[in-house]
mmCIF file of C-alpha atoms in Angstrom:
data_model
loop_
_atom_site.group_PDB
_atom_site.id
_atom_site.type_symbol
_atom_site.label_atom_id
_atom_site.label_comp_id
_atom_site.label_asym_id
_atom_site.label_seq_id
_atom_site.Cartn_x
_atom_site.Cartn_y
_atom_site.Cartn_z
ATOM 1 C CA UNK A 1345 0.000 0.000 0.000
ATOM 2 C CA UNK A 1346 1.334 3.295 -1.430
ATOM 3 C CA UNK A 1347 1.335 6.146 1.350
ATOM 4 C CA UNK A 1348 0.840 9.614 0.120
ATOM 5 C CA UNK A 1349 3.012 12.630 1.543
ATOM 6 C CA UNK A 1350 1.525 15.918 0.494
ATOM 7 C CA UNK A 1351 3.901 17.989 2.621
ATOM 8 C CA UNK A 1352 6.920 17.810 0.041
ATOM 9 C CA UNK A 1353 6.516 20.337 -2.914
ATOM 10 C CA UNK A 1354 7.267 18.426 -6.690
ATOM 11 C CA UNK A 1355 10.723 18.838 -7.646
ATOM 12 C CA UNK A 1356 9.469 19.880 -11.072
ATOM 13 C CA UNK A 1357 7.722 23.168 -9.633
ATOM 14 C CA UNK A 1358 10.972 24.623 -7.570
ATOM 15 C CA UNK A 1359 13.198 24.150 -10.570
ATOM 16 C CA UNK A 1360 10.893 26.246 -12.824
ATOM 17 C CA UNK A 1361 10.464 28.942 -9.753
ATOM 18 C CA UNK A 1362 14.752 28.381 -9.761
ATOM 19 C CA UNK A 1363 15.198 29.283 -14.066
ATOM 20 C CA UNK A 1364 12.829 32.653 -13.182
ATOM 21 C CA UNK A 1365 14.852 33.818 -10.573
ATOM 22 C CA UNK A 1366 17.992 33.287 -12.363
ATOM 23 C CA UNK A 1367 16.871 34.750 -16.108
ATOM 24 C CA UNK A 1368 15.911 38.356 -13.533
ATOM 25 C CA UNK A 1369 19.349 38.482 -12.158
ATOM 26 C CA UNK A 1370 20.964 38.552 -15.617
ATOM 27 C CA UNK A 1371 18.759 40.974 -16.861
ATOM 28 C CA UNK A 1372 19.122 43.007 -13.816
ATOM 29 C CA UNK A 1373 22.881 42.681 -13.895
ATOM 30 C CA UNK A 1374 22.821 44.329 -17.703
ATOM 31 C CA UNK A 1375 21.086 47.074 -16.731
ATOM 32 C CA UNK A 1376 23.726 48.125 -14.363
ATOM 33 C CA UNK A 1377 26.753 47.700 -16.826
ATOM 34 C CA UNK A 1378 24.637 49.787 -19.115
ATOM 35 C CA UNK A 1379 23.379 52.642 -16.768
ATOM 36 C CA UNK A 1380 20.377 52.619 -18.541
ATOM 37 C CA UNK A 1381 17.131 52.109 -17.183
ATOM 38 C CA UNK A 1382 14.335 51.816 -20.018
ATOM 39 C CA UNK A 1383 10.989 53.375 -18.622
ATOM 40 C CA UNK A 1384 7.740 54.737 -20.361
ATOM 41 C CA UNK A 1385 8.197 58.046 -21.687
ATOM 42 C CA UNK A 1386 6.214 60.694 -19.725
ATOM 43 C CA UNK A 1387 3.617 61.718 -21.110
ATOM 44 C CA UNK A 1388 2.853 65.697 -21.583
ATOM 45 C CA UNK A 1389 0.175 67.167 -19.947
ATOM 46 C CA UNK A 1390 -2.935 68.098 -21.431
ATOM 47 C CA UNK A 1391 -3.459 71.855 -21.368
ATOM 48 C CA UNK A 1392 -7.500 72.462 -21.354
ATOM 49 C CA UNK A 1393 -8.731 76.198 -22.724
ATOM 50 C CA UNK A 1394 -11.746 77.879 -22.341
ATOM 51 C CA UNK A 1395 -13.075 80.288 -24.986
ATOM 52 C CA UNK A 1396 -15.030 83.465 -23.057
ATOM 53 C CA UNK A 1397 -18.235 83.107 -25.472
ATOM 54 C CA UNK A 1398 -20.151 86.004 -25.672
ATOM 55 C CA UNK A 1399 -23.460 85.934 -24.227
ATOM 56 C CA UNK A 1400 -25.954 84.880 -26.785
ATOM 57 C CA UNK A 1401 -28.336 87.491 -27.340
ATOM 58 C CA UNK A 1402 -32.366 86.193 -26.752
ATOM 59 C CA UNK A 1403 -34.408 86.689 -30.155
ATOM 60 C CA UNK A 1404 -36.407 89.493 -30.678
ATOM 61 C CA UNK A 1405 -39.740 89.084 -30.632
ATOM 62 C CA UNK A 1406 -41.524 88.826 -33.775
ATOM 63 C CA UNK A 1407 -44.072 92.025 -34.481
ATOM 64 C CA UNK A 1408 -47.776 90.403 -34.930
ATOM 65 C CA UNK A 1409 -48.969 93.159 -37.301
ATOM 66 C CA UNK A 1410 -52.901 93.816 -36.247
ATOM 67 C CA UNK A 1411 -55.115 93.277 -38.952
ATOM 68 C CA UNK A 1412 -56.935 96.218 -40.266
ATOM 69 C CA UNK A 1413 -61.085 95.161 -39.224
ATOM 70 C CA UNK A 1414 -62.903 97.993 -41.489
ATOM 71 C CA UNK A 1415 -66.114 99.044 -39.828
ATOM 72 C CA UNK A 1416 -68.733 100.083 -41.530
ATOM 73 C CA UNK A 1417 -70.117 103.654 -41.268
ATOM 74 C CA UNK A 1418 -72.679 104.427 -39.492
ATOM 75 C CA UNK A 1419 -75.515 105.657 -41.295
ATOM 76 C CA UNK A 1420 -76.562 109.088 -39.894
ATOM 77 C CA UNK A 1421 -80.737 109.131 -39.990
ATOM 78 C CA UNK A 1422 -82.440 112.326 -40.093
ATOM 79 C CA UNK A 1423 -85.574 112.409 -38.139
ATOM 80 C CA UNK A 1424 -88.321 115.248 -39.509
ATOM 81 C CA UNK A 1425 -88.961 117.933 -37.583
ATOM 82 C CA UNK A 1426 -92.279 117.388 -35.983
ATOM 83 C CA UNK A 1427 -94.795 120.537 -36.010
ATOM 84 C CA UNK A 1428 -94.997 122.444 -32.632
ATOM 85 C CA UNK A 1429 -98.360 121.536 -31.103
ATOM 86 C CA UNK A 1430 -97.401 122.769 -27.975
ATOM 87 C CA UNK A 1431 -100.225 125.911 -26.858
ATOM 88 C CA UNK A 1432 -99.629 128.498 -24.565
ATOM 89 C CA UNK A 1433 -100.290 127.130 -21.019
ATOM 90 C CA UNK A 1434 -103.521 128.778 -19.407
ATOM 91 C CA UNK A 1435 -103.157 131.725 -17.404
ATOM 92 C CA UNK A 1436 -104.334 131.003 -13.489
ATOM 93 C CA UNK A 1437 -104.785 134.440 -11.447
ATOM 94 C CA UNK A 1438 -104.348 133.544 -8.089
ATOM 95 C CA UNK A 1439 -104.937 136.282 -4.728
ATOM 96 C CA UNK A 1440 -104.415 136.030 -1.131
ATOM 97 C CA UNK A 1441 -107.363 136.305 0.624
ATOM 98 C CA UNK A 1442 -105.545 138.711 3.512
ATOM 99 C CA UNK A 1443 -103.465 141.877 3.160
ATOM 100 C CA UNK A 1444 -104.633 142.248 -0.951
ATOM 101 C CA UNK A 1445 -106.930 144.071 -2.750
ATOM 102 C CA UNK A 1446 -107.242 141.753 -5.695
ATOM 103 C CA UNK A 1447 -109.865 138.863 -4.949
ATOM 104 C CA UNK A 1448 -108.401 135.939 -6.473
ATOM 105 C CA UNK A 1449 -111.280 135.185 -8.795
ATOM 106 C CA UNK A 1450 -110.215 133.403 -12.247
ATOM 107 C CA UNK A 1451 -112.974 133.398 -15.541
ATOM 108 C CA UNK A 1452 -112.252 129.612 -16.870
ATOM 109 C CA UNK A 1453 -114.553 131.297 -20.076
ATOM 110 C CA UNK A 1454 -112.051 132.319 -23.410
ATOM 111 C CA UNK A 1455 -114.814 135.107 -23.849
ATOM 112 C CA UNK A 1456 -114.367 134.473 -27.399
ATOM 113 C CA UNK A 1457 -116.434 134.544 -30.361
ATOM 114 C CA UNK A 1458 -117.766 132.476 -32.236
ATOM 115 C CA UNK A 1459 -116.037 131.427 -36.089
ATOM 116 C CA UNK A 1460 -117.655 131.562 -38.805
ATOM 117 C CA UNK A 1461 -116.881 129.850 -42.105
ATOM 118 C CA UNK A 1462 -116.254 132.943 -43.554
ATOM 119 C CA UNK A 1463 -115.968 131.430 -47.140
ATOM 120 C CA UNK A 1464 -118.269 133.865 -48.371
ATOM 121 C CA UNK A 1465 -120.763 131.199 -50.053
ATOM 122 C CA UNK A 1466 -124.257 131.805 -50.579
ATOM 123 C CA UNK A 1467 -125.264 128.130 -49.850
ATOM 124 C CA UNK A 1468 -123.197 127.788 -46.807
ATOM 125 C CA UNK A 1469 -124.633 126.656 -43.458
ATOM 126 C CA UNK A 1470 -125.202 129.265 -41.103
ATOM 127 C CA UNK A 1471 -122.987 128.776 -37.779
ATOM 128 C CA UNK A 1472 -124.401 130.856 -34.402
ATOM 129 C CA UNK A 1473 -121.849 132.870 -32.989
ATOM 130 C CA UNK A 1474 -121.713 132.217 -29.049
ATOM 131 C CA UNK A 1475 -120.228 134.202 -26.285
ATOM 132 C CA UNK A 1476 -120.036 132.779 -22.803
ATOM 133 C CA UNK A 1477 -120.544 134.928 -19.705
ATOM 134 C CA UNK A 1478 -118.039 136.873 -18.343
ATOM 135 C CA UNK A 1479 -117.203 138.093 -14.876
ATOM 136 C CA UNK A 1480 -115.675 141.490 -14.204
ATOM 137 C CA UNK A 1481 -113.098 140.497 -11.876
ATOM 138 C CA UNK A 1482 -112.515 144.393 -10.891
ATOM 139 C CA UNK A 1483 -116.358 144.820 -9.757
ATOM 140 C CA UNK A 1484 -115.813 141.607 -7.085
ATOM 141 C CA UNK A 1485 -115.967 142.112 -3.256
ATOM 142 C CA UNK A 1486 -113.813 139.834 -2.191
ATOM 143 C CA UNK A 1487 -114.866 136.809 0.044
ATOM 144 C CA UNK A 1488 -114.580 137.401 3.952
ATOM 145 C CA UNK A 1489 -112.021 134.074 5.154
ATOM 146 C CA UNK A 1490 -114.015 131.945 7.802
ATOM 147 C CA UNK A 1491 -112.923 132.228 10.936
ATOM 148 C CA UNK A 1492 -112.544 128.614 11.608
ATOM 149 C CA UNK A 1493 -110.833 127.885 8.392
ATOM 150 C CA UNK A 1494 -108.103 130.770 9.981
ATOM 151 C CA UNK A 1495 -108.029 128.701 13.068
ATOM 152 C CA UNK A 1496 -107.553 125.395 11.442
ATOM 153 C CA UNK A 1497 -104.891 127.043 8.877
ATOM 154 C CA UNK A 1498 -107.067 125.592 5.936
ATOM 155 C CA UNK A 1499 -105.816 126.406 2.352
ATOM 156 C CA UNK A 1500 -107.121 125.478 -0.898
ATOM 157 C CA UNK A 1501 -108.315 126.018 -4.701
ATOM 158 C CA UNK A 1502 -112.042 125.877 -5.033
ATOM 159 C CA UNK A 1503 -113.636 125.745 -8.631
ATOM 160 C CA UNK A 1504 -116.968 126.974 -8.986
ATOM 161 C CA UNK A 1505 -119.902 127.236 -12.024
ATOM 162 C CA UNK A 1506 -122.631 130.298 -11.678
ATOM 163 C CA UNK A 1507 -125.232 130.258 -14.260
ATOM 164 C CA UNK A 1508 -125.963 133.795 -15.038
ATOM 165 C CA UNK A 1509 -129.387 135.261 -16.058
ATOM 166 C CA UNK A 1510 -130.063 137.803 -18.932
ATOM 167 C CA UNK A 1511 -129.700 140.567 -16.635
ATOM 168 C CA UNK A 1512 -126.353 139.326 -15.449
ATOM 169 C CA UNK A 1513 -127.569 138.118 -11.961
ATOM 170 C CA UNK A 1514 -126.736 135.076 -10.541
ATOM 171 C CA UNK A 1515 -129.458 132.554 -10.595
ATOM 172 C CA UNK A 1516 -127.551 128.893 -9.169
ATOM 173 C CA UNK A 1517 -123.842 128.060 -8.246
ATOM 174 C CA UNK A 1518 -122.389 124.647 -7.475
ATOM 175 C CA UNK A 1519 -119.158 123.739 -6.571
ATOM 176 C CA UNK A 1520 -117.392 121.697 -9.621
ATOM 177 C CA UNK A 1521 -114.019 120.994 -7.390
ATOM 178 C CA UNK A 1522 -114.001 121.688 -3.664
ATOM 179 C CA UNK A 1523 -110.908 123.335 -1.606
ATOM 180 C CA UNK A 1524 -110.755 120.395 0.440
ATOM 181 C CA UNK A 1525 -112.769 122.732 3.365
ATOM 182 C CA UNK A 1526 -116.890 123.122 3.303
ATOM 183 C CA UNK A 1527 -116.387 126.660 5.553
ATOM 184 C CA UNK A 1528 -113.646 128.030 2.464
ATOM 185 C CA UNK A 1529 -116.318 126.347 -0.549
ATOM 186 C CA UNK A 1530 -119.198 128.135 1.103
ATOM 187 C CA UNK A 1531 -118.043 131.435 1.573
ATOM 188 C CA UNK A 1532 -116.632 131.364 -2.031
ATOM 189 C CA UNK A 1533 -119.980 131.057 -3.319
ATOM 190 C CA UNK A 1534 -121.263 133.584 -0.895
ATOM 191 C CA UNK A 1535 -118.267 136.289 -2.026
ATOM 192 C CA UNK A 1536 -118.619 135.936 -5.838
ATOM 193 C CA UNK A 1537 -122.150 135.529 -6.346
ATOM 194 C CA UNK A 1538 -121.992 139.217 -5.389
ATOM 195 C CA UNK A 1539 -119.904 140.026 -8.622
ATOM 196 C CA UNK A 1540 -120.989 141.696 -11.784
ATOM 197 C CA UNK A 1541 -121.736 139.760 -14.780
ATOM 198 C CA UNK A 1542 -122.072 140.283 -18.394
ATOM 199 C CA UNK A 1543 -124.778 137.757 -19.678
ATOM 200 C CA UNK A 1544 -124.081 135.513 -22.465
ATOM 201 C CA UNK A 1545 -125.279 135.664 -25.874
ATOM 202 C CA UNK A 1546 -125.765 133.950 -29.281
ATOM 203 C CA UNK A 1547 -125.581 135.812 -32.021
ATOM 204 C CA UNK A 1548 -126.261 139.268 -30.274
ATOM 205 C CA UNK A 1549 -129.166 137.852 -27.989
ATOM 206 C CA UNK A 1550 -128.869 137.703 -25.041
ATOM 207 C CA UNK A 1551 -129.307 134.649 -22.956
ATOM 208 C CA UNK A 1552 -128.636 132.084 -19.575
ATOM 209 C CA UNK A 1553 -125.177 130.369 -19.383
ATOM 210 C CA UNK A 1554 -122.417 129.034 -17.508
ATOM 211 C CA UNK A 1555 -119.825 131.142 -16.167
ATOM 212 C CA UNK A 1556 -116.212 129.554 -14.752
ATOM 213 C CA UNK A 1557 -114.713 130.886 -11.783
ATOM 214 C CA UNK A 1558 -111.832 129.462 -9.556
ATOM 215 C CA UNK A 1559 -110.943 131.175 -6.096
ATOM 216 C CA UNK A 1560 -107.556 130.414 -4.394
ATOM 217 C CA UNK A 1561 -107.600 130.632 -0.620
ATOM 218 C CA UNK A 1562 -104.369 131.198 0.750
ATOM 219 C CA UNK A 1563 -103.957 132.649 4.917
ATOM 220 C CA UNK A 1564 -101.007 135.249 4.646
#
């Protein structure tokens, strides 16, 4: 039975290691004799630049050019003058019934006459000329203010409607539009009933008809 010693290295391997060992020495021993030592060359160094760039300039923005919208013209409309039908407004004549000698007393009559056709044809209809009543405001007394209307500081516009006789008398009044106050409508009626009147007429004749009056009551 063989017996296996594995603490003894081959012979083959040290005489191998032996030959390297020996082959360095030589070469080692030339190198001296020479005074040479071969080594790499150094190699230069690398010198790295920068270029200073100038900055870069951003782009200009590109100009949108608007487009032109044409709008069409307005049309200018001329409206026609319309006629003036605008009259003059009524005159009122008003009075304070204290501290003035006018009496307040307003004829709602135009005291007009009458139109004709005045064409001047023979056939032409006949049209009666009218002419209302009139009051003569000059000839009124004017109308004593109640005493309890001046207590109660009542005011007010009272519209009244005489009908006046042929002989210009008053025959009936009524009240068409009170003051607001019975004591003010009454003693308007009593105070202008006591006026002079012109009776009215058609066509020259003289006859009954309605005469306007307003009174204005007004504590000074």
């Amino acid at each position: 039975m063989q017996t296996l010693n594995f603490n003894q290295p081959p012979r083959k391997s040290l005489s191998s290691i032996s030959v390297t060992i020996a082959l360095h020495i030589i070469v080692f021993g030339l190198a001296l004799q020479t005074g040479r030592i071969i080594s790499e060359p150094h190699s230069k160094p690398v010198t790295v630049t920068f270029d200073d760039k100038k900055p870069i300039d951003p782009p200009k923005p590109v100009e949108m050019n608007k487009p032109k919208i044409n709008l069409p013209e307005q049309a200018i409309i001329e409206l026609p003058k319309l006629p003036d039908t605008t009259s003059d407004p009524t005159k009122t004549i008003t009075t304070r019934a204290k501290n003035s000698d006018d009496t307040g007393v307003r004829d709602d009559n135009s005291g007009g006459a009458g139109t004709t056709n005045g064409s001047g044809d023979t056939g032409a209809k006949h049209v009666p000329v009218h002419i209302a009543a009139q009051v003569d405001s000059n000839a009124c007394a004017k109308p004593e203010y109640p005493l309890t209307s001046l207590r109660n500081q009542e005011e007010g516009t009272v519209n009244l409607a005489m009908l006046i006789g042929v002989d210009g008398k008053v025959l009936e009044s009524k009240v068409e539009k009170s003051s607001g106050s019975k004591a003010l409508d009454r003693a308007a009626i009593a105070g202008l009933s006591l006026c002079k009147f012109s009776a009215g007429s058609t066509d020259g004749v003289a006859e009954k008809s309605w005469a306007k009056l307003q009174y204005v009551w007004t504590i000074n």
